[in-house]
Coordinates of C-alpha atoms in Angstrom, one line a residue:
Chain A
M176 CA -77.5 91.8 -44.3
N177 CA -76.5 95.2 -43.8
E178 CA -72.9 94.4 -44.8
L179 CA -74.0 92.8 -47.9
I180 CA -76.1 95.5 -48.9
R181 CA -73.5 98.3 -48.2
S182 CA -70.7 96.1 -50.4
Y183 CA -72.9 94.8 -53.2
G184 CA -75.7 97.2 -53.4
K185 CA -79.7 96.0 -53.2
G186 CA -79.7 94.7 -56.8
L187 CA -76.8 92.3 -56.2
T188 CA -78.0 91.4 -52.5
A189 CA -81.6 90.6 -53.9
V190 CA -79.9 88.3 -56.7
F191 CA -77.8 86.3 -54.1
V192 CA -80.4 85.7 -51.7
T193 CA -82.8 84.6 -54.2
L194 CA -80.5 82.3 -55.9
T195 CA -79.5 80.8 -52.8
A196 CA -82.8 80.6 -51.7
F197 CA -83.9 78.7 -54.8
W198 CA -81.2 76.3 -54.2
L199 CA -82.1 75.7 -50.5
L200 CA -85.8 75.1 -51.0
I201 CA -86.3 73.9 -54.8
L202 CA -83.2 71.7 -54.7
I203 CA -82.6 70.6 -51.4
I204 CA -85.2 71.0 -48.6
L205 CA -88.3 70.5 -50.7
P206 CA -87.3 67.2 -52.7
Q207 CA -86.3 65.9 -49.2
A208 CA -89.4 66.8 -47.5
F209 CA -91.7 65.5 -50.6
M210 CA -89.6 62.0 -50.5
L211 CA -90.3 61.8 -46.6
E212 CA -93.9 62.7 -47.0
H213 CA -94.0 60.2 -49.9
S214 CA -92.7 57.6 -47.4
L215 CA -95.5 58.1 -44.9
W216 CA -98.4 57.1 -46.8
I217 CA -99.7 54.2 -48.6
I218 CA -102.5 53.7 -51.4
D219 CA -105.3 51.7 -49.7
R220 CA -106.4 49.5 -52.5
D221 CA -109.0 46.9 -52.1
D222 CA -107.9 43.6 -53.9
Q223 CA -111.7 42.6 -53.6
L224 CA -112.9 45.7 -55.0
G225 CA -113.6 44.9 -58.4
M226 CA -115.2 41.5 -57.6
K227 CA -117.5 43.7 -55.1
I228 CA -118.5 45.9 -58.0
D229 CA -119.2 43.1 -60.5
R230 CA -121.5 41.6 -58.0
A231 CA -123.5 44.5 -57.1
Y232 CA -124.0 44.9 -60.8
S233 CA -125.6 41.4 -61.1
D234 CA -127.7 41.9 -58.2
L235 CA -128.6 45.2 -59.7
G236 CA -129.6 43.6 -62.9
L237 CA -132.1 40.9 -61.2
M238 CA -133.7 43.6 -59.0
E239 CA -134.5 45.8 -62.3
Y240 CA -135.7 42.6 -63.4
D241 CA -138.1 41.8 -60.7
L242 CA -139.3 45.4 -60.7
N243 CA -141.5 45.1 -63.6
S244 CA -143.4 42.2 -62.2
K245 CA -144.2 44.2 -59.1
E246 CA -146.9 46.4 -58.2
G247 CA -147.9 49.0 -55.4
D248 CA -145.8 49.2 -52.2
E249 CA -143.6 46.2 -53.1
K250 CA -142.5 48.2 -56.3
T251 CA -141.9 51.4 -54.0
A252 CA -139.9 49.3 -51.5
L253 CA -137.8 47.7 -54.3
Q254 CA -137.0 50.8 -56.1
E255 CA -135.5 52.2 -52.8
E256 CA -133.6 49.1 -52.9
V257 CA -132.5 49.4 -56.1
D258 CA -131.4 53.3 -55.7
S259 CA -129.4 52.4 -52.4
L260 CA -127.5 49.8 -54.5
K261 CA -126.9 52.2 -57.5
A262 CA -125.4 54.6 -54.6
T263 CA -123.1 52.2 -53.1
I264 CA -122.0 51.1 -56.6
A265 CA -121.0 54.7 -57.7
E266 CA -119.2 55.0 -54.1
L267 CA -116.9 51.9 -55.1
E268 CA -116.5 53.1 -58.4
A269 CA -115.0 56.3 -57.1
Q270 CA -112.7 54.0 -54.6
E271 CA -111.5 52.1 -57.7
T272 CA -110.8 55.1 -59.4
D273 CA -109.2 57.3 -56.8
P274 CA -108.3 54.9 -54.1
P275 CA -107.9 56.6 -50.5
T276 CA -104.4 57.2 -49.0
V277 CA -103.8 56.1 -45.7
Y278 CA -100.9 57.9 -43.6
G279 CA -98.8 55.8 -41.4
L280 CA -95.4 54.3 -41.0
Q281 CA -96.4 51.0 -43.1
N282 CA -93.8 51.6 -45.5
Y283 CA -90.9 51.2 -42.6
T284 CA -92.7 48.8 -40.3
K285 CA -93.6 46.3 -43.2
M286 CA -90.2 45.9 -44.6
S287 CA -89.9 42.1 -45.1
S288 CA -87.1 40.0 -43.4
L289 CA -85.5 39.5 -46.5
H290 CA -85.2 43.0 -47.4
F291 CA -84.1 44.0 -43.7
T292 CA -81.6 41.3 -44.1
I293 CA -80.2 43.1 -47.4
F294 CA -80.2 46.4 -45.5
V295 CA -78.2 45.3 -42.8
K296 CA -75.8 43.6 -44.9
S297 CA -75.4 46.5 -47.2
I298 CA -74.5 48.7 -44.1
V299 CA -72.2 45.9 -42.7
Y300 CA -70.2 45.6 -45.9
A301 CA -70.0 49.5 -46.2
L302 CA -68.7 49.6 -42.6
M303 CA -66.1 47.0 -43.6
V304 CA -65.2 48.7 -46.7
T305 CA -64.5 52.0 -44.9
V306 CA -62.4 50.4 -41.9
L307 CA -60.4 48.7 -44.5
A308 CA -59.8 51.8 -46.6
L309 CA -58.6 53.5 -43.4
I310 CA -56.2 50.9 -42.7
V311 CA -54.7 50.6 -46.1
C312 CA -54.7 54.3 -47.0
Y313 CA -53.5 55.8 -43.8
P314 CA -49.8 54.8 -44.4
I315 CA -49.7 55.9 -48.0
A316 CA -51.2 59.2 -47.5
F317 CA -48.6 60.1 -44.4
T318 CA -45.8 58.5 -46.8
I319 CA -46.8 60.9 -49.4
A320 CA -47.4 63.8 -47.4
K321 CA -44.3 63.7 -45.2
L322 CA -41.5 61.0 -46.4
A323 CA -41.1 61.3 -50.1
T324 CA -39.4 64.1 -51.9
P325 CA -41.4 66.6 -53.4
Q326 CA -40.8 65.2 -57.0
R327 CA -41.7 61.7 -55.9
A328 CA -44.6 63.1 -54.1
A329 CA -45.7 64.7 -57.4
L330 CA -45.7 61.6 -59.0
L331 CA -47.4 59.4 -56.4
L332 CA -50.1 62.0 -56.4
L333 CA -50.6 61.6 -60.4
G334 CA -50.8 57.9 -59.8
L335 CA -53.6 58.5 -57.5
I336 CA -55.4 61.1 -59.3
I337 CA -55.5 59.1 -62.5
P338 CA -57.4 56.1 -61.4
Y339 CA -59.5 58.7 -59.4
A340 CA -60.7 60.6 -62.3
I341 CA -61.8 57.5 -64.4
N342 CA -65.2 56.8 -64.5
E343 CA -66.4 54.3 -61.6
L344 CA -68.6 52.4 -64.0
L345 CA -65.4 51.5 -66.0
R346 CA -63.1 51.0 -63.1
V347 CA -65.6 48.5 -61.5
Y348 CA -66.0 46.9 -65.0
A349 CA -62.5 45.9 -65.2
W350 CA -63.1 43.6 -62.0
L351 CA -66.0 42.1 -63.9
M352 CA -63.2 40.7 -66.2
I353 CA -61.0 39.8 -63.4
L354 CA -63.5 37.8 -61.4
D355 CA -65.5 36.4 -64.6
Y356 CA -65.9 32.5 -65.1
Q357 CA -63.2 32.6 -67.3
G358 CA -61.5 35.6 -66.1
V359 CA -58.1 36.7 -65.3
V360 CA -58.1 34.8 -61.5
N361 CA -59.8 31.6 -62.9
S362 CA -57.5 31.3 -66.0
F363 CA -54.6 31.6 -63.0
L364 CA -56.3 28.9 -61.1
A365 CA -56.5 26.9 -64.3
W366 CA -52.8 27.4 -65.3
L367 CA -52.3 26.1 -61.7
G368 CA -54.1 23.3 -62.4
L369 CA -56.8 23.9 -59.8
V370 CA -59.8 24.4 -61.7
S371 CA -60.8 23.3 -65.2
F372 CA -62.6 25.2 -67.8
E373 CA -63.7 22.1 -69.7
N374 CA -66.0 20.7 -66.7
K375 CA -66.9 24.0 -65.7
S376 CA -65.3 23.7 -62.5
W377 CA -64.5 27.3 -62.1
V378 CA -65.1 29.4 -59.1
P379 CA -68.1 31.6 -59.4
F380 CA -66.7 34.5 -57.9
L381 CA -69.4 36.6 -59.4
E382 CA -72.0 35.1 -57.5
Y383 CA -70.7 36.0 -54.2
S384 CA -71.2 39.2 -52.1
G385 CA -67.3 39.0 -51.4
S386 CA -66.9 40.3 -55.4
V387 CA -69.0 43.3 -54.7
F388 CA -67.1 44.0 -51.4
V389 CA -63.8 43.8 -53.6
A390 CA -65.3 46.1 -56.1
L391 CA -66.4 48.6 -53.5
I392 CA -63.1 48.9 -51.8
Y393 CA -61.5 49.4 -55.4
A394 CA -63.9 52.2 -56.2
Y395 CA -63.9 54.2 -53.2
V396 CA -60.6 53.7 -51.5
L397 CA -59.3 57.0 -52.9
F398 CA -61.9 59.1 -51.3
M399 CA -60.2 58.0 -48.0
I400 CA -56.6 58.8 -49.1
F401 CA -57.1 62.5 -50.5
P402 CA -58.7 63.9 -47.5
I403 CA -56.1 62.3 -45.1
Y404 CA -53.4 63.6 -47.2
N405 CA -54.6 66.9 -47.3
T406 CA -54.6 67.1 -43.4
V407 CA -51.3 65.4 -42.8
D408 CA -49.7 67.7 -45.4
T409 CA -50.4 70.6 -43.2
L410 CA -48.8 69.0 -40.2
D411 CA -45.4 70.8 -39.4
K412 CA -42.5 68.2 -39.7
N413 CA -40.8 70.0 -36.5
Q414 CA -43.5 68.5 -34.5
L415 CA -42.6 65.1 -35.7
E416 CA -38.8 65.7 -34.8
A417 CA -39.9 67.2 -31.5
S418 CA -41.9 64.0 -30.6
R419 CA -39.0 61.8 -31.7
D420 CA -36.4 64.0 -29.9
L421 CA -38.5 63.7 -26.6
G422 CA -38.1 59.9 -27.1
A423 CA -41.8 59.0 -28.4
S424 CA -41.8 55.8 -30.2
T425 CA -43.1 55.9 -33.8
F426 CA -46.5 54.3 -32.6
R427 CA -46.6 56.9 -30.1
T428 CA -45.9 59.9 -32.3
H429 CA -48.7 58.7 -34.6
W430 CA -51.1 58.4 -32.1
R431 CA -50.5 61.5 -30.1
V432 CA -49.0 63.8 -33.1
V433 CA -50.2 62.9 -36.4
I434 CA -53.8 61.2 -35.9
P435 CA -55.0 64.3 -33.8
H436 CA -53.8 66.6 -36.3
A437 CA -55.5 64.5 -39.1
K438 CA -58.7 63.9 -37.3
P439 CA -60.6 66.3 -39.7
G440 CA -59.3 64.3 -42.7
I441 CA -59.9 60.9 -41.2
A442 CA -63.4 61.9 -40.3
V443 CA -64.2 63.2 -43.8
G444 CA -62.4 60.2 -45.6
C445 CA -64.7 58.0 -43.2
I446 CA -67.7 59.7 -44.1
M447 CA -67.2 59.7 -47.9
T448 CA -66.1 56.0 -48.0
F449 CA -69.1 55.1 -46.0
M450 CA -71.7 57.0 -47.6
L451 CA -70.3 56.1 -51.3
S452 CA -70.2 52.5 -50.3
V453 CA -73.6 52.2 -48.7
G454 CA -75.4 54.1 -51.4
S455 CA -73.4 52.6 -54.3
Y456 CA -75.9 51.6 -57.2
S457 CA -73.3 51.1 -59.7
V458 CA -70.9 48.5 -58.0
P459 CA -73.5 46.2 -57.3
Q460 CA -75.4 46.5 -60.3
I461 CA -72.3 45.6 -62.5
M462 CA -70.9 43.0 -60.1
T463 CA -74.2 41.1 -59.5
R464 CA -75.7 41.4 -63.0
G465 CA -78.6 39.7 -61.6
K466 CA -76.6 36.6 -61.1
S467 CA -76.2 37.1 -57.3
G468 CA -78.8 38.5 -54.7
D469 CA -79.7 42.3 -54.6
W470 CA -78.2 45.3 -52.6
F471 CA -80.1 47.7 -50.9
S472 CA -79.9 50.4 -53.6
Q473 CA -80.9 47.7 -56.3
L474 CA -83.8 47.2 -53.8
I475 CA -84.5 50.9 -54.1
Y476 CA -84.4 51.0 -57.7
R477 CA -87.0 48.2 -58.4
Q478 CA -89.6 49.8 -56.2
F479 CA -89.1 52.8 -58.3
F480 CA -88.8 51.2 -61.7
E481 CA -90.1 47.5 -61.9
S482 CA -92.9 47.3 -59.1
Q483 CA -93.9 51.1 -59.3
N484 CA -94.2 51.5 -55.6
W485 CA -92.8 55.0 -55.1
N486 CA -94.2 55.0 -51.3
V487 CA -91.9 52.0 -50.4
G488 CA -89.0 53.2 -52.4
A489 CA -89.2 56.5 -50.6
A490 CA -89.2 54.8 -47.2
Y491 CA -86.3 52.6 -48.1
S492 CA -84.3 55.8 -49.5
F493 CA -85.2 57.9 -46.1
S494 CA -84.0 54.8 -44.3
L495 CA -80.5 55.2 -46.1
V496 CA -80.4 59.0 -45.3
L497 CA -81.0 58.2 -41.6
V498 CA -78.2 55.8 -41.6
C499 CA -75.9 58.2 -43.6
L500 CA -77.1 61.0 -41.0
G501 CA -76.5 58.5 -38.2
F502 CA -72.6 57.8 -39.1
I503 CA -71.9 61.6 -39.8
L504 CA -73.1 62.4 -36.3
I505 CA -71.0 59.5 -34.7
M506 CA -68.1 60.3 -36.8
M507 CA -68.2 64.0 -35.5
K508 CA -68.8 62.8 -32.0
V509 CA -65.6 60.2 -32.3
F510 CA -63.4 62.6 -33.8
K511 CA -64.8 65.7 -31.9
V512 CA -64.7 68.0 -34.9
G513 CA -67.5 70.2 -36.6
I514 CA -69.6 70.3 -39.8
R515 CA -67.2 73.5 -40.9
D516 CA -64.2 70.9 -40.4
I517 CA -66.0 68.2 -42.4
A518 CA -66.8 69.9 -45.4
K519 CA -64.2 71.7 -46.7
Chain B
M270 CA -51.9 40.4 -43.6
T271 CA -52.8 43.8 -44.4
A272 CA -52.3 44.7 -40.3
T273 CA -48.9 43.5 -40.3
T274 CA -47.8 45.5 -43.5
S275 CA -49.7 48.5 -42.4
D276 CA -47.8 48.4 -39.0
S277 CA -44.5 48.1 -40.6
A278 CA -45.4 50.9 -42.9
V279 CA -46.3 53.1 -39.8
T280 CA -42.9 52.2 -38.1
V281 CA -40.9 53.6 -41.1
A282 CA -43.5 56.3 -41.7
A283 CA -42.1 58.2 -38.8
G284 CA -38.6 57.8 -40.1
A285 CA -37.2 57.0 -36.4
P286 CA -33.7 58.4 -36.5
A287 CA -31.8 54.9 -36.2
P288 CA -30.1 54.4 -33.1
A289 CA -27.2 52.6 -33.9
G290 CA -28.5 49.2 -32.9
R291 CA -31.8 49.4 -34.6
R292 CA -30.2 50.6 -38.1
A293 CA -31.0 47.3 -39.8
G294 CA -34.7 47.1 -38.6
T295 CA -35.3 50.6 -40.1
E296 CA -34.0 49.7 -43.3
W297 CA -36.3 46.6 -43.3
S298 CA -39.1 48.6 -42.6
E299 CA -38.2 51.1 -45.3
V300 CA -38.1 48.3 -47.7
I301 CA -41.4 46.8 -46.6
L302 CA -43.1 50.2 -47.0
K303 CA -41.7 50.6 -50.4
I304 CA -43.1 47.0 -51.3
Y305 CA -46.5 48.0 -49.9
I306 CA -46.8 51.2 -51.9
G307 CA -45.7 49.4 -54.9
V308 CA -48.0 46.7 -54.4
F309 CA -51.0 49.2 -53.7
F310 CA -50.2 51.0 -57.2
L311 CA -50.2 47.6 -58.8
Y312 CA -53.5 47.1 -57.4
L313 CA -54.7 50.7 -58.6
F314 CA -53.5 50.1 -62.0
A315 CA -53.6 46.8 -63.0
P316 CA -57.4 46.3 -63.5
L317 CA -57.1 49.4 -65.7
L318 CA -54.6 47.6 -68.0
V319 CA -56.8 44.5 -68.0
M320 CA -60.0 46.5 -69.0
S321 CA -57.8 48.6 -71.8
L322 CA -56.3 45.4 -73.1
A323 CA -59.6 43.9 -73.9
A324 CA -60.3 46.6 -76.3
F325 CA -58.0 44.9 -78.8
N326 CA -59.1 41.3 -78.5
A327 CA -61.0 40.2 -81.4
Y328 CA -63.2 38.1 -79.4
E329 CA -66.8 39.3 -78.9
Y330 CA -67.4 39.2 -75.2
P331 CA -65.0 41.4 -73.2
S332 CA -62.1 39.1 -72.1
V333 CA -58.3 39.0 -71.8
T334 CA -58.0 35.3 -71.2
Q335 CA -60.0 34.3 -74.3
W336 CA -57.5 35.9 -76.6
R337 CA -58.5 35.6 -80.7
G338 CA -55.8 38.0 -81.6
W339 CA -55.5 42.1 -81.7
T340 CA -58.0 44.0 -83.7
L341 CA -59.1 47.8 -84.1
K342 CA -62.5 46.9 -84.8
W343 CA -64.4 47.8 -81.8
F344 CA -63.0 51.2 -82.3
G345 CA -64.6 51.3 -85.8
E346 CA -68.0 49.8 -84.1
L347 CA -68.2 52.6 -81.4
A348 CA -67.7 55.3 -84.1
E349 CA -70.8 53.9 -85.5
D350 CA -72.9 53.4 -82.2
D351 CA -75.7 55.9 -82.7
R352 CA -76.7 55.5 -79.1
I353 CA -73.5 56.2 -77.5
L354 CA -72.9 59.1 -79.9
Q355 CA -76.0 60.7 -78.6
G356 CA -75.1 59.7 -75.2
I357 CA -72.2 61.8 -75.6
V358 CA -74.1 64.9 -76.9
N359 CA -76.7 64.6 -74.1
S360 CA -74.1 64.3 -71.5
V361 CA -72.7 67.6 -72.8
I362 CA -75.9 69.2 -72.9
V363 CA -76.5 68.1 -69.2
A364 CA -72.9 69.3 -68.1
V365 CA -73.3 72.7 -69.7
G366 CA -76.8 72.7 -67.9
V367 CA -75.2 72.1 -64.7
I368 CA -72.4 74.8 -65.2
G369 CA -75.0 77.3 -65.8
I370 CA -77.1 76.5 -62.7
S371 CA -74.5 75.5 -60.0
L372 CA -71.9 78.3 -60.4
P373 CA -74.4 81.1 -59.8
L374 CA -75.8 79.1 -57.0
G375 CA -72.7 78.3 -55.3
L376 CA -71.5 81.7 -56.0
S377 CA -74.4 83.2 -54.3
G378 CA -74.4 81.0 -51.4
A379 CA -70.6 81.7 -51.0
F380 CA -71.4 85.5 -50.5
I381 CA -74.0 84.9 -48.2
L382 CA -72.0 82.6 -46.0
T383 CA -68.7 84.6 -45.9
R384 CA -70.1 88.1 -46.0
L385 CA -73.3 87.7 -43.7
Q386 CA -72.6 87.3 -39.9
S387 CA -75.8 85.5 -38.7
R388 CA -76.4 83.0 -36.1
F389 CA -78.1 80.8 -38.8
N390 CA -74.9 80.9 -40.7
N391 CA -74.0 77.0 -39.3
V392 CA -77.4 75.6 -40.3
L393 CA -77.4 77.4 -43.7
Y394 CA -73.7 76.2 -44.4
A395 CA -74.5 72.6 -43.0
T396 CA -77.7 72.4 -45.2
L397 CA -76.3 73.9 -48.6
V398 CA -73.1 71.5 -48.2
S399 CA -75.7 68.3 -47.0
P400 CA -76.1 67.3 -50.9
L401 CA -72.3 66.1 -50.8
L402 CA -72.5 63.9 -47.6
M403 CA -75.8 62.2 -49.1
P404 CA -75.6 59.0 -51.3
G405 CA -76.1 60.1 -54.8
I406 CA -79.1 57.8 -55.3
I407 CA -80.9 59.7 -52.8
L408 CA -80.7 63.2 -54.6
G409 CA -82.0 61.5 -57.9
I410 CA -85.0 59.9 -56.0
S411 CA -85.8 63.1 -54.3
T412 CA -85.8 65.0 -57.3
L413 CA -88.0 62.6 -59.0
I414 CA -90.7 62.6 -56.4
F415 CA -90.6 66.2 -56.1
W416 CA -90.9 67.2 -59.5
G417 CA -93.5 64.2 -60.1
R418 CA -95.9 66.0 -58.0
V419 CA -96.0 68.9 -60.6
N420 CA -95.9 66.4 -63.3
V421 CA -92.4 66.8 -64.6
S422 CA -91.0 63.6 -65.3
G423 CA -87.6 62.2 -65.5
G424 CA -85.3 63.4 -68.3
L425 CA -82.5 65.9 -69.1
L426 CA -83.8 68.4 -67.1
L427 CA -84.5 66.6 -63.9
T428 CA -80.9 65.4 -64.5
I429 CA -79.7 68.7 -64.5
L430 CA -81.4 69.8 -61.6
A431 CA -80.5 66.8 -59.5
Q432 CA -76.9 67.0 -60.3
A433 CA -77.0 70.7 -59.7
S434 CA -78.1 70.3 -56.0
F435 CA -74.7 69.0 -55.3
I436 CA -72.3 70.2 -57.9
A437 CA -73.3 73.7 -56.7
S438 CA -71.9 72.8 -53.1
Y439 CA -68.6 72.1 -54.7
S440 CA -68.6 75.3 -56.3
M441 CA -69.8 76.9 -53.0
L442 CA -66.5 75.4 -51.1
L443 CA -64.1 76.6 -54.0
F444 CA -65.7 80.1 -54.1
M445 CA -65.5 80.5 -50.3
A446 CA -62.0 79.3 -50.0
R447 CA -61.1 82.0 -52.6
L448 CA -63.7 84.7 -50.9
Q449 CA -61.8 84.2 -47.6
R450 CA -58.5 84.9 -49.0
Q451 CA -59.9 88.2 -50.5
D452 CA -58.3 91.6 -49.5
R453 CA -61.3 93.8 -49.1
V454 CA -59.4 97.1 -49.2
L455 CA -59.7 97.3 -53.1
E456 CA -63.7 96.9 -52.7
E457 CA -63.7 99.4 -50.1
A458 CA -61.3 102.1 -52.1
A459 CA -63.7 101.7 -55.3
L460 CA -66.8 102.0 -53.1
D461 CA -65.2 105.4 -51.5
L462 CA -64.3 106.7 -54.8
G463 CA -67.8 106.8 -55.9
A464 CA -68.0 103.6 -57.9
S465 CA -71.3 102.1 -58.0
S466 CA -71.7 98.6 -56.2
F467 CA -72.6 96.8 -59.6
F468 CA -69.5 98.3 -61.1
M469 CA -67.2 97.6 -58.3
F470 CA -68.5 93.8 -58.4
R471 CA -67.7 93.7 -62.3
R472 CA -64.5 95.2 -62.3
I473 CA -63.1 94.2 -58.8
T474 CA -64.7 91.2 -57.3
L475 CA -65.5 89.1 -60.6
P476 CA -62.0 89.6 -62.1
F477 CA -60.4 88.4 -58.5
L478 CA -62.8 85.2 -58.5
M479 CA -62.3 84.4 -62.3
P480 CA -59.7 81.6 -61.7
T481 CA -62.1 79.9 -59.6
I482 CA -64.8 80.5 -61.7
L483 CA -62.6 78.5 -64.2
T484 CA -61.9 75.8 -61.9
A485 CA -65.5 75.4 -60.5
A486 CA -66.4 74.9 -64.3
V487 CA -64.0 72.3 -65.1
I488 CA -65.0 70.8 -61.9
A489 CA -68.5 70.7 -62.5
F490 CA -68.2 69.5 -66.1
L491 CA -66.1 66.3 -64.9
Q492 CA -68.4 65.8 -62.0
S493 CA -71.5 65.6 -64.3
I494 CA -69.9 63.7 -67.2
E495 CA -69.0 61.1 -64.8
N496 CA -72.1 60.9 -62.5
Y497 CA -73.8 57.8 -62.4
N498 CA -75.7 57.0 -59.4
T499 CA -78.0 60.3 -59.3
T500 CA -78.4 60.4 -63.1
V501 CA -79.5 56.8 -63.3
F502 CA -82.8 57.8 -61.2
A503 CA -83.5 61.3 -62.7
I504 CA -82.9 60.3 -66.4
G505 CA -86.2 58.7 -67.2
G506 CA -86.5 57.6 -70.8
D507 CA -83.4 59.7 -71.8
W508 CA -79.6 58.7 -71.6
T509 CA -76.4 60.0 -71.2
L510 CA -73.1 58.5 -72.0
V511 CA -72.6 57.0 -68.7
T512 CA -76.1 55.4 -68.0
E513 CA -75.7 54.0 -71.6
I514 CA -73.0 52.3 -70.5
G515 CA -74.5 51.2 -67.3
S516 CA -77.5 49.6 -69.3
R517 CA -75.1 47.6 -71.8
F518 CA -73.8 45.9 -68.7
R519 CA -77.3 44.0 -68.7
F520 CA -77.8 43.8 -72.2
G521 CA -75.3 44.1 -74.9
L522 CA -71.9 43.8 -73.2
S523 CA -69.3 44.2 -75.6
P524 CA -65.8 45.3 -76.1
V525 CA -67.0 48.8 -77.4
I526 CA -67.4 49.4 -73.7
N527 CA -63.6 49.0 -73.1
V528 CA -62.7 51.1 -76.2
I529 CA -64.6 53.9 -74.0
G530 CA -62.6 52.9 -71.2
V531 CA -59.5 53.0 -73.2
L532 CA -60.3 56.5 -74.3
F533 CA -61.3 57.5 -70.7
V534 CA -57.9 56.4 -69.6
I535 CA -56.0 58.0 -72.6
V536 CA -57.8 61.6 -71.8
T537 CA -57.3 61.6 -68.1
V538 CA -53.8 60.5 -68.2
A539 CA -52.9 63.1 -70.6
A540 CA -54.9 65.8 -68.7
A541 CA -53.4 64.7 -65.0
T542 CA -49.9 64.6 -66.2
L543 CA -50.4 68.3 -67.9
Y544 CA -51.9 69.4 -64.4
T545 CA -49.4 67.5 -62.4
I546 CA -46.3 69.2 -64.8
Q547 CA -48.0 72.7 -64.5
K548 CA -48.1 72.3 -60.8
E549 CA -44.7 70.9 -60.1
R550 CA -43.4 74.0 -62.4
E551 CA -45.2 76.6 -60.1
R552 CA -43.8 74.8 -57.0
K553 CA -40.2 75.2 -58.6
R554 CA -40.8 78.5 -59.3
K555 CA -41.9 79.4 -56.0
A556 CA -38.9 77.6 -54.4
A557 CA -36.4 79.4 -56.8
L558 CA -38.0 82.8 -55.4
K559 CA -37.4 81.9 -51.7

């Protein structure tokens, strides 16, 4: 703190600290904390409550009617019963307007088996997207960084930046037109005579989870290329030549020289691709359009905006956070990189 | 199939110095690598072509296969689409708000992390970059819940706050990279010569950071305009251009969306090309100096 104050004075230092504290607390920590808290309670609504109250009122009416025909001790006893019933009604009504909240892990443990299957499916698909993207991107990133001439590399990078910068909704939308009932692929199949539009024997690609998978890869594959390219680019070419001169095979050169150097980039690429795929709301929303089953992100959306069950929604969201956190920790362990290497 | 292709690609990748006997093999793998890269770029661009083409099809459902002749009428419809035009205005409002919040936050964070040696540095760093490593929907949801507690409901304001939480991290990383390259002698000299620290900050530190401030503003603007996953949870009853596009996929899908796509493609290609030409020139100038 002293060094900051010495260079920038107390006033500026106070501004820096205040702004950072605002960001840290109001935009990051507190929202996460409140989301976690929200996931840990339920509103304990008694479905029978309305009926109980109605019954109590009709009992009360009967008793008050009886009250007029009674005398002496009997009347006092009945009056007491009436009073206690009135108290009970007041209590029930208070419960109805302001139902008690109960803390616990119900929102997590009560995930239906259907929702749990979707949860697992989303994770598995995101893992497959990540692995496939890594296999596809590594050779391309390496070629651009080390094999292409500078001009060619600049051109190839331009070819990567353009699709990367175009909105993901619009890019995914293109696949909707390609895989639609009368889309590009089905038209091609019809041209081959394999399907026919007249009797609607087209392949309903959009009703399969595979179409979401295809679009996920298309949407996020470039998030794998750039981090790997950036790290491979800093590798000294002499190291490649040295490895070759010492008789290493191509595979061995990559395994022992290039990949160890590119580890932080590979880790970042995997983390970004996995995180974007598993938490993508746009891709499944566009590709399924209600025609095929939900993805986990869509389940979360429904909890918030359709069934208005924010507590369950918060629990599902926090589960997603845990999955991503777990994935990051595994990547850091596998590639032996620190947090500073990851976010650069 | 992917496995075999990439294996061959790797083979060439190292560019083995073809020992006489393997000459033919190397050439083969070079050809395969070229084909592989060609196919990959075809994969990247063909869908964009399909999307753009459908903007000129007279058929009212977006398609390239049910061709009903060329038309420009969807461009006209876009110009009269009030919700989309309002969406563009809202997107710009949000983006400007995000720039206004995330740049000062990112800059402050960068100053504290680069100038402060503390054992909490790593924890602070990890927390401040954590929004980048979290799915976008989570940022939207947590903002919605937190502000819901103080009875602020979804809208443009919450969208700005939710987006700023992660865009500030981007700015911070840019500022940190710049600050780490700073030679601090100038700052020290100014202070020694009696400049007030505020004067020094305004006349030396800020001018040094100016290029990064501009870059960070452009990146923040683009990130904000493009954002969907965070925005869709925080936007409430309002809408931005991108959330409006998103809702059209469910109701009212028409080639107007493709027209927006075409415009996006044109702007992106132009901007990216200019950027690349600029960078190429710089590279050549540097090469010439050497």
